[in-house]
Structures are given as C-alpha cells and as structure tokens.
Coordinates of C-alpha atoms in Angstrom, one line a residue:
Chain A
M1 CA 31.1 -7.5 -11.8
T2 CA 29.0 -7.6 -8.7
P3 CA 25.3 -7.6 -9.5
V4 CA 23.2 -4.6 -8.5
L5 CA 20.2 -6.8 -7.9
E6 CA 20.3 -10.5 -7.2
A7 CA 17.2 -12.6 -6.9
T8 CA 17.8 -16.2 -5.7
G9 CA 15.4 -19.1 -5.8
I10 CA 12.3 -17.0 -6.2
S11 CA 8.9 -18.8 -6.1
V12 CA 5.6 -17.1 -6.2
V13 CA 2.5 -19.1 -5.2
H14 CA -1.0 -17.6 -5.4
R15 CA -3.7 -19.1 -3.4
T16 CA -6.7 -19.5 -5.6
R17 CA -10.1 -21.2 -5.1
S18 CA -8.9 -24.1 -7.2
G19 CA -5.8 -24.6 -5.2
P20 CA -2.3 -23.2 -5.1
L21 CA -1.1 -21.6 -8.4
H22 CA 2.6 -21.8 -8.9
A23 CA 3.2 -18.7 -10.9
V24 CA 7.0 -18.7 -10.5
T25 CA 9.1 -21.6 -9.4
D26 CA 12.8 -21.3 -8.3
V27 CA 13.9 -18.5 -10.5
S28 CA 17.2 -16.8 -10.0
L29 CA 18.3 -13.7 -11.8
S30 CA 21.0 -11.2 -11.4
L31 CA 21.1 -7.7 -12.9
E32 CA 24.3 -5.8 -13.5
A33 CA 24.8 -2.1 -14.0
R34 CA 24.8 -1.0 -17.7
R35 CA 23.3 -4.3 -18.7
T36 CA 19.8 -5.3 -19.6
L37 CA 18.4 -8.7 -19.0
A38 CA 15.3 -9.6 -21.0
L39 CA 12.7 -11.9 -19.5
V40 CA 10.8 -13.6 -22.3
G41 CA 7.7 -15.8 -22.2
E42 CA 4.2 -16.0 -23.3
S43 CA 1.4 -14.6 -21.3
G44 CA 0.8 -16.5 -18.1
S45 CA 4.4 -17.6 -17.9
G46 CA 5.0 -15.6 -14.7
K47 CA 6.9 -12.7 -16.2
S48 CA 5.0 -10.0 -14.3
S49 CA 4.9 -12.1 -11.1
I50 CA 8.7 -12.1 -11.2
A51 CA 8.8 -8.4 -11.6
K52 CA 6.5 -7.9 -8.7
A53 CA 8.4 -10.4 -6.5
V54 CA 11.7 -8.6 -7.3
L55 CA 10.1 -5.3 -6.2
H56 CA 8.6 -6.9 -3.2
L57 CA 5.2 -5.8 -4.3
P58 CA 4.4 -8.1 -2.5
P59 CA 7.5 -10.2 -1.6
P60 CA 7.9 -13.6 -3.2
T61 CA 6.5 -16.7 -1.4
S62 CA 10.1 -17.9 -1.0
G63 CA 13.5 -16.9 -2.2
T64 CA 15.5 -13.7 -1.5
V65 CA 16.1 -10.5 -3.4
R66 CA 19.2 -8.5 -2.6
L67 CA 19.7 -5.0 -3.8
D68 CA 23.3 -3.9 -3.5
G69 CA 23.7 -6.7 -1.0
T70 CA 20.7 -5.8 1.2
D71 CA 18.2 -8.5 1.7
L72 CA 14.9 -6.8 1.1
A73 CA 13.0 -9.3 3.3
A74 CA 15.1 -8.2 6.3
L75 CA 13.9 -4.6 6.1
S76 CA 11.1 -3.0 8.0
A77 CA 8.2 -1.6 5.9
R78 CA 9.6 1.9 6.4
E79 CA 13.1 0.9 5.5
L80 CA 11.8 -0.9 2.4
R81 CA 9.9 2.2 1.4
G82 CA 13.1 4.2 1.7
L83 CA 14.9 1.8 -0.6
R84 CA 12.1 1.6 -3.2
P85 CA 13.3 4.5 -5.3
R86 CA 16.4 2.5 -6.0
M87 CA 14.2 0.0 -8.0
Q88 CA 11.8 1.5 -10.5
M89 CA 9.4 -0.1 -12.9
V90 CA 7.7 1.1 -16.0
F91 CA 4.3 -0.5 -16.5
Q92 CA 2.6 -2.1 -19.5
D93 CA -0.3 0.3 -19.7
P94 CA 1.2 3.7 -19.8
L95 CA -2.0 5.7 -19.2
S96 CA -3.4 3.7 -16.3
S97 CA -0.1 4.1 -14.5
L98 CA -0.6 7.9 -14.3
N99 CA -3.2 9.4 -12.1
P100 CA -5.6 11.1 -14.5
R101 CA -6.3 13.9 -11.9
R102 CA -2.7 15.1 -11.6
R103 CA -0.5 17.1 -13.8
V104 CA 2.5 15.7 -15.5
R105 CA 4.7 17.9 -13.3
D106 CA 3.3 16.5 -10.1
I107 CA 3.4 12.9 -11.4
V108 CA 7.0 13.2 -12.4
A109 CA 7.9 14.9 -9.1
E110 CA 6.1 12.3 -7.0
P111 CA 9.3 10.4 -6.1
L112 CA 10.8 13.7 -4.9
D113 CA 7.7 14.8 -3.0
A114 CA 7.2 11.4 -1.4
H115 CA 10.8 11.3 -0.1
P116 CA 11.5 14.8 1.0
G117 CA 14.9 13.9 2.4
T118 CA 17.2 15.3 -0.3
P119 CA 15.8 18.2 -2.4
P120 CA 17.3 18.1 -5.9
K121 CA 19.8 20.9 -6.6
G122 CA 18.1 23.7 -8.6
G123 CA 14.8 22.9 -7.1
R124 CA 11.9 20.5 -7.8
D125 CA 10.5 22.1 -10.9
A126 CA 13.9 22.5 -12.5
R127 CA 14.5 18.9 -11.9
V128 CA 11.2 18.0 -13.5
D129 CA 12.0 20.0 -16.6
E130 CA 15.4 18.3 -16.8
L131 CA 13.8 14.9 -16.5
L132 CA 11.1 15.7 -19.1
D133 CA 13.8 16.9 -21.4
A134 CA 15.7 13.7 -20.9
V135 CA 12.8 11.7 -22.1
G136 CA 12.2 14.0 -25.0
L137 CA 9.2 15.9 -23.7
P138 CA 9.9 19.6 -23.4
G139 CA 8.8 20.7 -20.0
D140 CA 7.2 24.0 -21.2
L141 CA 4.8 22.0 -23.4
F142 CA 4.1 19.0 -21.3
A143 CA 4.6 19.8 -17.6
D144 CA 1.1 21.2 -17.1
R145 CA -0.8 18.6 -19.2
R146 CA -2.9 15.9 -17.7
P147 CA -2.4 12.3 -18.6
T148 CA -5.6 12.3 -20.8
Q149 CA -3.8 14.9 -23.0
L150 CA -0.9 12.6 -23.8
S151 CA -0.5 9.9 -26.5
G152 CA 0.5 6.4 -25.4
G153 CA 4.1 7.0 -26.2
Q154 CA 4.2 10.3 -24.4
A155 CA 2.5 8.8 -21.4
Q156 CA 5.1 6.0 -21.3
R157 CA 7.9 8.6 -21.4
V158 CA 6.3 10.5 -18.5
A159 CA 6.3 7.2 -16.6
I160 CA 10.0 6.8 -17.5
A161 CA 10.7 10.3 -16.3
R162 CA 9.0 9.6 -13.0
A163 CA 11.0 6.4 -12.6
L164 CA 14.2 8.4 -13.3
A165 CA 13.2 11.1 -10.7
A166 CA 13.7 8.4 -8.1
E167 CA 17.3 8.0 -9.3
P168 CA 17.1 4.2 -9.5
R169 CA 19.8 1.7 -9.7
V170 CA 17.5 -0.9 -11.3
L171 CA 14.9 -0.1 -14.0
I172 CA 12.3 -2.8 -14.8
A173 CA 10.2 -2.4 -17.9
D174 CA 7.2 -4.8 -17.8
E175 CA 5.9 -5.1 -21.4
A176 CA 6.6 -1.4 -21.5
V177 CA 6.2 -1.0 -25.2
S178 CA 3.7 -3.7 -26.1
A179 CA 0.8 -1.3 -25.8
L180 CA 2.4 1.3 -28.1
D181 CA 2.4 1.6 -31.8
V182 CA 5.6 0.8 -33.6
S183 CA 7.0 4.3 -34.0
A184 CA 6.3 5.0 -30.3
Q185 CA 7.9 1.7 -29.5
A186 CA 11.1 2.6 -31.2
T187 CA 11.3 5.9 -29.3
V188 CA 10.7 4.3 -26.0
L189 CA 13.1 1.4 -26.7
N190 CA 15.9 3.7 -27.7
L191 CA 15.2 5.8 -24.7
L192 CA 15.4 2.9 -22.3
R193 CA 18.5 1.6 -24.1
G194 CA 20.2 4.9 -23.9
L195 CA 19.3 5.4 -20.2
T196 CA 20.8 2.1 -19.0
E197 CA 24.0 3.2 -20.8
T198 CA 24.3 6.8 -19.7
L199 CA 22.9 6.4 -16.1
G200 CA 24.5 3.0 -15.5
L201 CA 21.2 1.4 -14.7
A202 CA 20.7 -2.3 -14.4
G203 CA 17.8 -3.2 -16.7
L204 CA 15.2 -5.9 -16.5
F205 CA 13.1 -5.9 -19.7
I206 CA 10.1 -8.1 -19.7
S207 CA 8.6 -8.9 -23.1
H208 CA 6.9 -11.5 -25.2
D209 CA 8.3 -9.9 -28.4
L210 CA 11.6 -11.4 -29.4
G211 CA 12.2 -8.6 -32.0
V212 CA 12.1 -6.1 -29.2
V213 CA 14.2 -8.2 -26.9
R214 CA 16.9 -8.5 -29.6
A215 CA 16.9 -4.7 -29.8
V216 CA 17.3 -3.8 -26.1
S217 CA 18.9 -6.7 -24.2
D218 CA 22.3 -8.0 -23.5
D219 CA 21.1 -11.2 -22.0
V220 CA 17.9 -13.1 -22.2
A221 CA 16.1 -15.5 -19.9
V222 CA 13.3 -17.6 -21.3
L223 CA 10.4 -18.4 -19.0
Y224 CA 7.9 -21.2 -19.4
L225 CA 5.2 -22.0 -16.8
G226 CA 7.1 -20.1 -14.2
R227 CA 10.5 -21.7 -14.6
L228 CA 13.5 -20.5 -16.5
C229 CA 14.2 -22.9 -19.4
E230 CA 17.1 -21.1 -21.1
E231 CA 19.5 -18.3 -20.3
G232 CA 22.4 -16.7 -22.1
P233 CA 23.6 -13.7 -24.1
T234 CA 20.8 -12.5 -26.3
E235 CA 22.7 -12.8 -29.6
D236 CA 23.9 -16.4 -28.8
V237 CA 20.5 -17.6 -27.6
L238 CA 18.6 -16.1 -30.5
A239 CA 21.2 -17.3 -33.0
A240 CA 21.3 -20.9 -31.7
P241 CA 18.6 -21.7 -29.2
T242 CA 19.1 -24.9 -27.2
H243 CA 15.8 -25.3 -25.6
P244 CA 13.0 -26.5 -27.9
Y245 CA 10.7 -23.9 -26.5
T246 CA 13.1 -21.1 -27.4
A247 CA 13.3 -22.5 -30.8
A248 CA 9.6 -22.6 -31.1
L249 CA 9.3 -19.0 -29.9
L250 CA 11.8 -17.9 -32.5
A251 CA 10.0 -19.9 -35.2
A252 CA 6.9 -18.0 -34.3
V253 CA 8.4 -14.6 -34.9
P254 CA 7.0 -13.4 -38.2
E255 CA 9.6 -12.5 -40.8
P256 CA 9.1 -11.2 -44.3
G257 CA 9.4 -13.9 -46.9
R258 CA 8.9 -16.9 -44.7
A259 CA 5.8 -18.8 -44.4
L260 CA 4.7 -19.1 -40.8
A261 CA 2.5 -22.0 -40.3
A262 CA 4.7 -24.5 -42.0
D263 CA 7.4 -24.1 -39.4
T264 CA 5.5 -24.2 -36.2
R265 CA 7.4 -26.4 -33.8
L266 CA 4.8 -26.6 -31.2
V267 CA 2.7 -29.8 -30.8
A268 CA -0.1 -28.0 -29.0
A269 CA -1.0 -24.3 -29.4
D270 CA -2.0 -23.5 -25.8
P271 CA 0.2 -23.8 -22.8
P272 CA -1.1 -26.0 -20.0
S273 CA -2.8 -24.4 -17.0
P274 CA -0.4 -23.4 -14.2
L275 CA -3.0 -24.8 -11.8
A276 CA -2.4 -28.3 -13.1
P277 CA 1.1 -28.3 -14.6
P278 CA 2.3 -31.5 -16.4
S279 CA 4.6 -33.9 -14.6
G280 CA 8.3 -33.6 -15.2
C281 CA 9.2 -31.0 -17.7
G282 CA 6.5 -28.3 -18.0
F283 CA 7.0 -28.0 -21.8
R284 CA 6.7 -31.7 -22.6
T285 CA 3.0 -31.5 -23.6
R286 CA 3.9 -29.2 -26.5
C287 CA 7.5 -30.3 -27.2
P288 CA 8.2 -32.2 -30.4
L289 CA 11.1 -33.9 -28.8
A290 CA 9.4 -35.1 -25.6
T291 CA 10.1 -38.6 -24.4
A292 CA 9.1 -40.7 -21.4
R293 CA 12.0 -39.3 -19.4
C294 CA 10.5 -35.8 -19.8
A295 CA 7.3 -36.9 -18.1
A296 CA 9.2 -38.6 -15.3
E297 CA 11.7 -36.0 -14.2
Q298 CA 12.0 -32.3 -14.1
P299 CA 15.1 -31.4 -16.1
A300 CA 17.9 -29.8 -14.1
T301 CA 19.5 -26.6 -15.3
V302 CA 22.8 -27.4 -17.0
R303 CA 25.6 -25.0 -17.9
I304 CA 26.3 -25.7 -21.6
A305 CA 28.7 -22.8 -22.2
P306 CA 30.4 -20.4 -19.8
D307 CA 27.5 -18.0 -19.9
R308 CA 24.6 -20.2 -21.2
R309 CA 22.3 -22.5 -19.2
V310 CA 19.4 -24.7 -20.3
A311 CA 16.9 -26.9 -18.5
C312 CA 16.1 -29.7 -21.0
H313 CA 16.7 -33.4 -21.3
H314 CA 17.2 -33.1 -25.0
P315 CA 18.8 -29.8 -25.7
L316 CA 19.2 -28.8 -29.4
T317 CA 22.7 -28.7 -30.6
G318 CA 24.0 -26.7 -33.5
A319 CA 20.6 -25.4 -34.6
Chain B
M1 CA 28.7 -13.0 -19.4
S2 CA 30.0 -11.4 -22.5
D3 CA 30.7 -7.7 -22.4
T4 CA 30.5 -7.2 -26.1
P5 CA 28.6 -4.0 -26.8
V6 CA 25.3 -5.0 -28.3
S7 CA 24.5 -2.9 -31.2
V8 CA 20.9 -2.3 -32.1
P9 CA 20.3 -4.9 -34.8
S10 CA 18.4 -4.3 -37.9
G11 CA 15.1 -5.8 -38.7
S12 CA 13.7 -4.9 -35.4
A13 CA 11.4 -2.2 -34.2
A14 CA 14.3 -0.1 -32.9
S15 CA 15.7 0.5 -36.4
V16 CA 12.7 2.5 -37.4
P17 CA 13.8 6.1 -37.7
D18 CA 13.3 7.7 -34.3
P19 CA 10.5 10.2 -34.6
S20 CA 12.0 11.9 -31.5
G21 CA 9.8 13.2 -28.8
L22 CA 10.2 16.7 -30.1
V23 CA 7.4 16.1 -32.5
V24 CA 4.7 17.6 -30.4
V25 CA 1.2 16.7 -31.2
A26 CA 0.2 20.3 -31.7
A27 CA -1.8 21.5 -28.8
R28 CA -4.9 19.3 -29.0
P29 CA -8.2 21.0 -28.3
A30 CA -7.9 20.0 -24.6
V31 CA -9.7 16.7 -25.2
A32 CA -12.9 18.7 -25.1
R33 CA -15.0 17.0 -22.5
A34 CA -18.2 18.0 -24.2
R35 CA -19.7 20.4 -21.8
R36 CA -23.2 19.6 -22.8
R37 CA -26.0 21.6 -21.4
P38 CA -27.7 19.9 -18.4
P39 CA -31.1 18.4 -19.2
V40 CA -34.2 20.4 -18.3
G41 CA -35.1 18.0 -15.5
V42 CA -31.8 18.8 -13.8
L43 CA -32.4 22.5 -14.0
V44 CA -35.9 22.1 -12.7
A45 CA -34.7 19.9 -9.8
A46 CA -31.8 22.2 -8.9
G47 CA -34.1 25.2 -9.2
W48 CA -36.7 23.7 -6.9
L49 CA -34.1 22.8 -4.2
L50 CA -32.7 26.3 -4.4
V51 CA -36.1 27.8 -3.9
V52 CA -36.9 25.5 -0.9
L53 CA -33.5 26.1 0.6
L54 CA -33.6 29.9 0.3
T55 CA -37.1 30.0 1.5
A56 CA -36.2 27.9 4.5
L57 CA -33.2 30.1 5.3
I58 CA -34.7 33.5 4.7
L59 CA -38.4 33.4 5.3
P60 CA -38.5 32.7 9.0
L61 CA -36.1 35.6 9.6
L62 CA -38.5 38.1 8.0
P63 CA -40.8 40.1 10.3
G64 CA -44.4 38.9 10.3
C65 CA -43.5 35.4 9.1
D66 CA -43.7 33.7 12.5
P67 CA -44.6 30.1 12.0
L68 CA -46.1 30.0 15.5
R69 CA -48.4 33.0 15.4
G70 CA -52.0 32.1 14.9
D71 CA -54.4 34.2 12.8
F72 CA -57.5 33.4 14.8
T73 CA -59.7 35.2 12.4
H74 CA -58.8 32.7 9.7
P75 CA -58.5 29.2 11.1
S76 CA -58.2 26.4 8.5
A77 CA -58.3 29.0 5.7
A78 CA -58.0 27.6 2.2
P79 CA -55.0 28.8 0.1
G80 CA -55.6 32.3 -1.3
P81 CA -54.6 35.9 -0.9
G82 CA -53.3 36.6 2.6
H83 CA -52.3 33.0 3.2
W84 CA -51.0 31.6 -0.1
F85 CA -50.8 28.1 1.2
G86 CA -53.7 28.4 3.6
T87 CA -53.6 28.1 7.4
D88 CA -54.0 25.3 9.9
A89 CA -56.6 24.7 12.5
N90 CA -55.0 27.3 14.7
G91 CA -54.7 29.9 11.9
R92 CA -51.0 29.5 11.6
D93 CA -49.7 30.2 8.1
L94 CA -48.8 27.0 6.3
L95 CA -46.2 28.7 4.1
Y96 CA -44.3 29.9 7.1
R97 CA -44.7 26.6 8.9
T98 CA -43.5 24.6 6.0
A99 CA -40.5 26.9 5.4
A100 CA -39.6 26.6 9.1
G101 CA -40.2 22.8 8.9
A102 CA -37.7 22.6 6.0
R103 CA -35.0 23.9 8.4
A104 CA -35.6 20.8 10.6
S105 CA -35.5 18.5 7.6
F106 CA -32.3 20.0 6.1
A107 CA -30.6 20.2 9.5
V108 CA -31.2 16.5 10.0
A109 CA -30.2 15.7 6.4
A110 CA -27.0 17.7 6.7
L111 CA -26.0 16.0 9.9
T112 CA -26.9 12.6 8.5
V113 CA -24.7 13.1 5.5
A114 CA -21.9 14.5 7.6
V115 CA -21.9 11.6 10.0
G116 CA -22.4 9.0 7.2
L117 CA -19.7 10.5 5.0
L118 CA -17.1 11.0 7.7
V119 CA -17.6 7.8 9.7
G120 CA -18.7 5.5 6.9
G121 CA -16.1 6.9 4.5
A122 CA -13.3 6.5 7.1
L123 CA -14.4 3.0 8.0
G124 CA -14.7 2.0 4.4
V125 CA -11.3 3.3 3.5
A126 CA -9.8 1.4 6.5
A127 CA -11.6 -1.8 5.5
G128 CA -10.6 -1.6 1.9
W129 CA -7.1 -0.5 2.5
F130 CA -6.1 -2.8 5.4
G131 CA -8.3 -5.8 4.4
G132 CA -8.0 -8.9 6.6
W133 CA -9.2 -8.6 10.1
T134 CA -9.9 -4.9 9.9
D135 CA -12.2 -5.6 7.0
R136 CA -14.0 -8.5 8.6
V137 CA -14.6 -6.7 11.9
I138 CA -15.9 -3.5 10.1
G139 CA -18.0 -5.6 7.7
F140 CA -19.6 -7.6 10.6
A141 CA -20.3 -4.4 12.5
A142 CA -22.0 -3.0 9.4
D143 CA -24.1 -6.1 8.9
L144 CA -25.1 -5.9 12.6
L145 CA -26.2 -2.2 12.2
M146 CA -28.1 -3.0 9.0
S147 CA -30.0 -5.7 10.8
V148 CA -31.4 -3.2 13.3
P149 CA -34.8 -1.7 12.5
T150 CA -33.8 1.9 12.1
L151 CA -36.9 3.9 13.0
I152 CA -37.8 1.7 15.9
L153 CA -34.4 2.2 17.4
V154 CA -34.4 5.9 16.8
M155 CA -37.9 6.1 18.5
I156 CA -36.6 4.2 21.5
V157 CA -33.5 6.4 21.9
V158 CA -35.6 9.6 21.4
S159 CA -38.0 8.3 24.1
L160 CA -35.1 7.8 26.5
R161 CA -33.1 10.9 25.7
G162 CA -35.8 13.4 24.6
P163 CA -36.2 14.8 21.2
G164 CA -33.6 17.0 19.5
L165 CA -32.4 17.5 15.9
P166 CA -28.7 16.8 16.6
L167 CA -29.6 13.5 18.2
I168 CA -32.0 12.5 15.4
G169 CA -29.5 13.6 12.7
C170 CA -26.7 11.6 14.3
L171 CA -28.9 8.5 14.7
I172 CA -30.1 8.5 11.1
G173 CA -26.5 9.3 10.1
A174 CA -25.4 6.2 12.0
F175 CA -27.7 4.1 10.0
T176 CA -26.3 5.4 6.7
V177 CA -22.8 4.5 7.9
P178 CA -22.9 0.9 6.5
A179 CA -23.9 2.0 3.1
F180 CA -21.3 4.8 2.9
M181 CA -18.8 2.2 4.3
R182 CA -19.6 -0.4 1.6
I183 CA -19.4 2.2 -1.2
S184 CA -16.1 3.6 -0.1
R185 CA -14.6 0.2 0.6
A186 CA -15.5 -0.9 -2.9
S187 CA -14.0 2.2 -4.4
V188 CA -10.8 1.7 -2.4
L189 CA -10.6 -1.9 -3.5
S190 CA -10.9 -1.2 -7.1
L191 CA -8.6 1.9 -6.9
T192 CA -5.8 -0.1 -5.2
E193 CA -5.7 -2.3 -8.3
R194 CA -5.2 0.7 -10.6
G195 CA -1.8 1.2 -12.2
F196 CA -1.2 4.6 -10.7
V197 CA -1.7 3.3 -7.1
Q198 CA 0.7 0.5 -7.9
A199 CA 3.1 3.0 -9.2
A200 CA 2.9 5.1 -6.1
R201 CA 3.6 2.0 -4.0
M202 CA 6.6 1.2 -6.2
I203 CA 7.9 4.7 -5.7
G204 CA 7.8 4.2 -1.9
T205 CA 5.1 6.8 -1.3
S206 CA 3.8 6.4 2.3
P207 CA 0.4 4.8 2.7
L208 CA -1.2 8.0 4.1
R209 CA 0.1 10.0 1.1
I210 CA -1.2 7.4 -1.3
L211 CA -4.6 7.6 0.3
R212 CA -4.6 11.4 0.2
R213 CA -3.2 11.9 -3.2
E214 CA -4.2 8.9 -5.3
I215 CA -7.3 7.3 -3.7
V216 CA -9.5 9.7 -1.8
P217 CA -9.8 12.2 -4.7
H218 CA -11.1 9.4 -6.9
M219 CA -13.6 8.3 -4.3
A220 CA -15.2 11.7 -4.0
P221 CA -17.6 11.5 -7.0
V222 CA -19.1 8.2 -5.9
A223 CA -19.4 9.3 -2.3
V224 CA -21.0 12.6 -3.3
T225 CA -23.5 10.8 -5.5
F226 CA -24.5 8.6 -2.6
A227 CA -24.7 11.6 -0.3
F228 CA -27.8 12.7 -2.4
T229 CA -29.4 9.4 -1.7
A230 CA -28.6 9.7 2.0
T231 CA -30.1 13.1 2.0
T232 CA -33.4 11.7 0.8
I233 CA -33.3 8.9 3.3
A234 CA -32.8 11.5 6.1
I235 CA -35.6 13.7 4.9
V236 CA -38.0 10.8 4.6
A237 CA -36.9 9.4 8.0
E238 CA -37.2 12.7 9.7
G239 CA -40.7 13.1 8.1
A240 CA -41.8 9.8 9.5
L241 CA -40.4 10.4 12.9
S242 CA -42.0 13.8 13.2
F243 CA -45.2 12.4 11.9
L244 CA -45.1 9.9 14.7
G245 CA -44.2 12.6 17.2
F246 CA -40.6 11.6 17.8
S247 CA -39.0 14.7 16.4
L248 CA -39.3 18.2 17.7
P249 CA -42.4 18.5 19.9
P250 CA -45.3 20.8 18.9
P251 CA -45.6 23.7 18.4
A252 CA -42.3 23.6 16.6
P253 CA -43.0 23.1 12.9
T254 CA -41.7 20.0 11.2
W255 CA -43.0 18.5 7.9
G256 CA -44.1 15.3 9.4
G257 CA -45.6 17.1 12.4
I258 CA -47.7 19.4 10.1
I259 CA -48.9 16.4 8.1
A260 CA -49.9 14.7 11.3
E261 CA -51.8 17.8 12.5
G262 CA -53.8 17.9 9.3
R263 CA -54.7 14.3 9.0
T264 CA -57.9 14.7 11.2
T265 CA -59.2 17.3 8.8
L266 CA -58.2 15.7 5.5
G267 CA -61.8 15.9 4.4
S268 CA -62.5 19.5 5.2
A269 CA -59.0 21.2 5.0
P270 CA -56.8 18.8 3.0
W271 CA -54.3 21.5 2.3
I272 CA -53.0 21.4 5.9
S273 CA -51.4 18.0 5.2
M274 CA -51.0 18.3 1.5
V275 CA -48.8 21.4 1.5
P276 CA -45.9 20.0 3.6
A277 CA -46.5 16.5 2.0
T278 CA -46.2 17.9 -1.5
V279 CA -43.1 19.9 -0.6
L280 CA -41.5 16.9 1.0
C281 CA -42.3 14.7 -2.0
L282 CA -40.9 17.2 -4.5
T283 CA -37.8 17.8 -2.5
V284 CA -37.0 14.1 -2.2
L285 CA -37.8 13.7 -5.9
A286 CA -35.4 16.5 -6.8
F287 CA -32.6 15.1 -4.6
N288 CA -33.0 11.7 -6.1
Y289 CA -33.1 13.0 -9.6
L290 CA -30.0 15.1 -9.2
G291 CA -28.2 12.1 -7.5
E292 CA -29.2 9.9 -10.4
H293 CA -28.0 12.4 -12.9
L294 CA -24.6 12.6 -11.2
R295 CA -24.4 8.8 -11.0
S296 CA -25.1 8.1 -14.7
G297 CA -23.4 11.3 -15.9
A298 CA -20.0 12.7 -15.8
P299 CA -17.5 12.0 -13.1
T300 CA -17.8 8.3 -12.1
A301 CA -18.5 6.8 -15.5
R302 CA -15.9 8.9 -17.2
T303 CA -13.0 7.9 -15.1
E304 CA -11.2 5.8 -17.7
S305 CA -11.2 2.0 -17.7
T306 CA -9.6 0.0 -14.9
R307 CA -7.0 -0.9 -17.4

C-alpha cells in the first residue's frame, strides 16, 4: 500500500536562549489510508513538534514531508494553503481551538468558506448539519451555539466536524482526548476510530496514554527525547516490547490488582533536558540495562521482525 | 505491516459504553454572563459625558447663545441668573463659551483617536503578524516618535503652518500612534498563539481572512479601552496648546484659551478660569473612569484563558 503521507528524516531544532534545542531528530513516519499510527511518548518528547512539522506549521528544520507524493516544501505558500485541507488536526485543548466569538455553524464551515472553490452539494448549511450529525451533535441543537456553550467533549466533536469539512486524507489527533473526562474520551475515540474506517483516512494519533493508544491505533511508534525508539503493530509492541523504554511505559500504566511502584523499571524519574541530551542513547540515564556502549554510541534502528524496528543496544527478547 | 483488523480491546477507555452524542445537555441557561448593573460611578461618568456632549452639540446652535457676543452691561459677572456660569471680561457668557470650547476639544479628541486607532492599529497588526524586519522597523520608528517632546513639536508645526483643529488633531493623534501600535502588536502576538488561530492556519485560511475573522475582533476591546485613554490625552493636550495660544486664535472659544483669558483676573473673577477648568477636569476624569471600568471589567478579562 502506498502511504498517503510520508515523512522522511524529520528534524526540528528550536533556537533558544540556551542554545539549539533538538526537539525532533531524524524521525520517519508513513501513514496509510484506513490505518492509524499512534505516536507515544512522555511530555517533552517531541510529539507535538512532529505533528506541527508534518503539517508544515512551520516546516521541519530538515527532512521532507510528502502528501500523496507531493513534497510540501516544494510548494509556494499559496499552493500549500490549497493543500492544507487534505491534512487536518484535532488539538489537545478543544475549547481554545474554537473561536469563542463565532457560532458552531461558522466554525465548522470555515474550511468551506476559506476555500470557496468547490461549494458542497446541497449548500453550505446542509453540509454543516450533515457534518454535525456525523459527529453526533444534531445541527438544530448545536449549530447556533457558541463554543462557551459546549462541554469539552462536544467542543472536541465540533473540532472534528470542522476537520472533516475540509475533506482530509490525513487526520492528526494531538492528545485529542487527554483533556476530556473518560466518558467523553470514549465517545471521541470511537468517533475517530470509525471515521478513519468509513472515510478511509490516514490517522496519526498522538498520546501519552497507552490505554488509549491500544484502543485506536493499528501501529505504534514510541518517541523518546525526539527520537523513535520502537515501532511496530500496536498489539505486538504492547504485548512484547523490545525497547526498555517501551517496557517501562507499559509498566507505568496503572492496572487494577497490580501494585505500581514495585515494578517501576526506570532508574530516574525525570527525562533529561533536551537542551543537554546524554551522549549515545538518550534513554541510558534512566535505563536499567545501560552499559558503557550505550553512552558511547547512538543505537541504530534495527529491523527485528518484518514490521518491527527498535533502536537499542540491548533489546529485550521474549518479555 | 499487518492488516489484521484491530478490534477495540477491553480494559481501555473505549470499552466504556458510548454515551452517544445524542445526550444533549439540556439547554443550559446560556452561560449567564451575569449582567450586573453598572456601578454608580460609571453611570455618573457616562451621564456627565452625555451632558457635555449634548450641550456642546446643541447649545451653540440655539439662537441667543452666541459664544462671541459680549454683554457689555455685565462684564466679569459672577455666576447667577442671566448668566449661570458668569461672564468673562468682555461680558461673553461662559456657559456658551465653554460649550463651544468643548466642540474644539471633542473634535481634536475624535481626530486623535481616529488617527491613533487606524494608523497605530494597522502598524501594530503588521508588526505583530509579520514579525522580523517589519516588526523591528516599526518598533524603531515608534521609539523615535516617543522620544520627541510632543507639545513642543506640535507648537513648532502650528507656528509654521498656522493653527487649525484638523492639524492639531492629526498631530496629537500621531503621537498616540506608538501606544496604539504597541497595544495592538501585543494583542496580535498573544492571539496568534491561540488555538483557534492555529486551527485557521491548519485549515489553510488566507492570512487576510485570519486577521479579519479571528484576530481583529478579539483586539477590539483592548483597542477601545485605550481609545478612552487617548481621548483624555487629546483633551488635555488641546487644553495645554490652547492655553499657550497654539490652538484656535481668539476670539474662538477653546477651554485652554478661556482659562488663559481668566488667569489675570483669578483674584477678582476666578470663575472665568474655573468654569472651563472644572469642566475639563471632570470630563477627563469621566473618560478615565469609564476606560478603567472597561479595562478591569468585562470584555478583555473575560476572554477565556490563553490555553
């Protein structure tokens, strides 16, 4: 299957007062239609930086992003704007992503109004009602509300309806449910899951919550200090992680009936600063398996199964 | 990559029974933005401004209310029946003169705000939106303008070009441009970080449309609040200029001009200076109070957190 979106060798470097900050280093991803890739990592690992780089908001420091084969960096600003509807994102904070002064109808219709090229059949308002119905918000009840009159889950579904109005090929959800309570999470997750299936979207789901990742994604990529440390089908990776960091993340997921603290596999609680990353493997300062080799050289990404890759000198086997 | 259909596994959030979006939170009482009654001070301030404005607009139009006609039988008359606010040394009615003088003050203030808001607002939006060199050049120009002693420059220009309210209004307006610029630049900078502006960019909305739909409407409350401050600056500046004789030449009534005329007789006829001075003070006070109320009150502070 040819990927809808292919990001190759993406690096994002922020210039800060205390020197360059390598938010993302040499990350490659490919998204296919009807599949969802989850990007997992703790806060500060560069998840959102990857999302922004993929959307070219702004473009990555280096690396290329191809949407249906088109290199986004080769486009003029106007051409890129024209392509933007093909890649849509749902943000973490549902309320702040909606202009409080506008009505739900106008918010959802913004992609149609901003690109007046092809008016939807049946008219703008009919399309808005259709989209609101698709996300489970009846238009007659919600179209004339303002964002302040919505709950978090409702606001997030309005944001999804807006994304769908653009008729995207790629849908990125950046921590799209982490600000919602659990029942609203379930609604939004099922919605996202269903939409990638029915509309044939390629999904990129960014999260720190492995439970949520398990529910929505086909594949998972684990991010640590801006580098991918493990990739593979979600079920396989979560069942038998090979990178010690993935294993530690899994061990940190609370489960009923299991004591938490006893099984913490991290040596240090906090990740190192991305401003002064450790030499060699970024994870070695917290890794129970770290050796001198880990400090000396950056582990290369190795294919350990047809669809699994890991970047570690001491991968776990048969966990 | 495996193509096995991934079923929604149990034990995760997604297995919670879907409450389905059809459960509508029954029409909430429109998030009642408690329309509390404005405080008394605001009513008094607004009332005073209304009275001054209406008097300034209407009184000079009425027959027999000529601010230039002298009642030579009653020069320097104290306030009382016939002349409620008294007369000046030429017997001209101080109420009529002060009302006519308000026109000059308000005309200058209106022009000042218009120039400051339009020019300063546009420059600030440009500086905040484009950043980089645009921002630096505009910021430097603003610093330059701020370093010029305002009144002295206005006096020099008026000496060269001759007095005139449009000229004075534009000049004072020019000096409020840096402040309007800074304020709107700061609003644009903080607004571009907001989620809904990012969302508009993600959609591919054109920059002009983003400015018009997402940014400028949110700047309005801040700009309007500062417009009140600019109004007081303009009124005070016009008062100072006319006092020094750099506004409309006599006999045209201006607040500063009347105050200046009365200063030689402060001992014997203090009302000549005191009437326009009091009106000026109260008017400035009222504008400041209203502006302050707007700033602390509703629109700006209420706009929900920057995420």
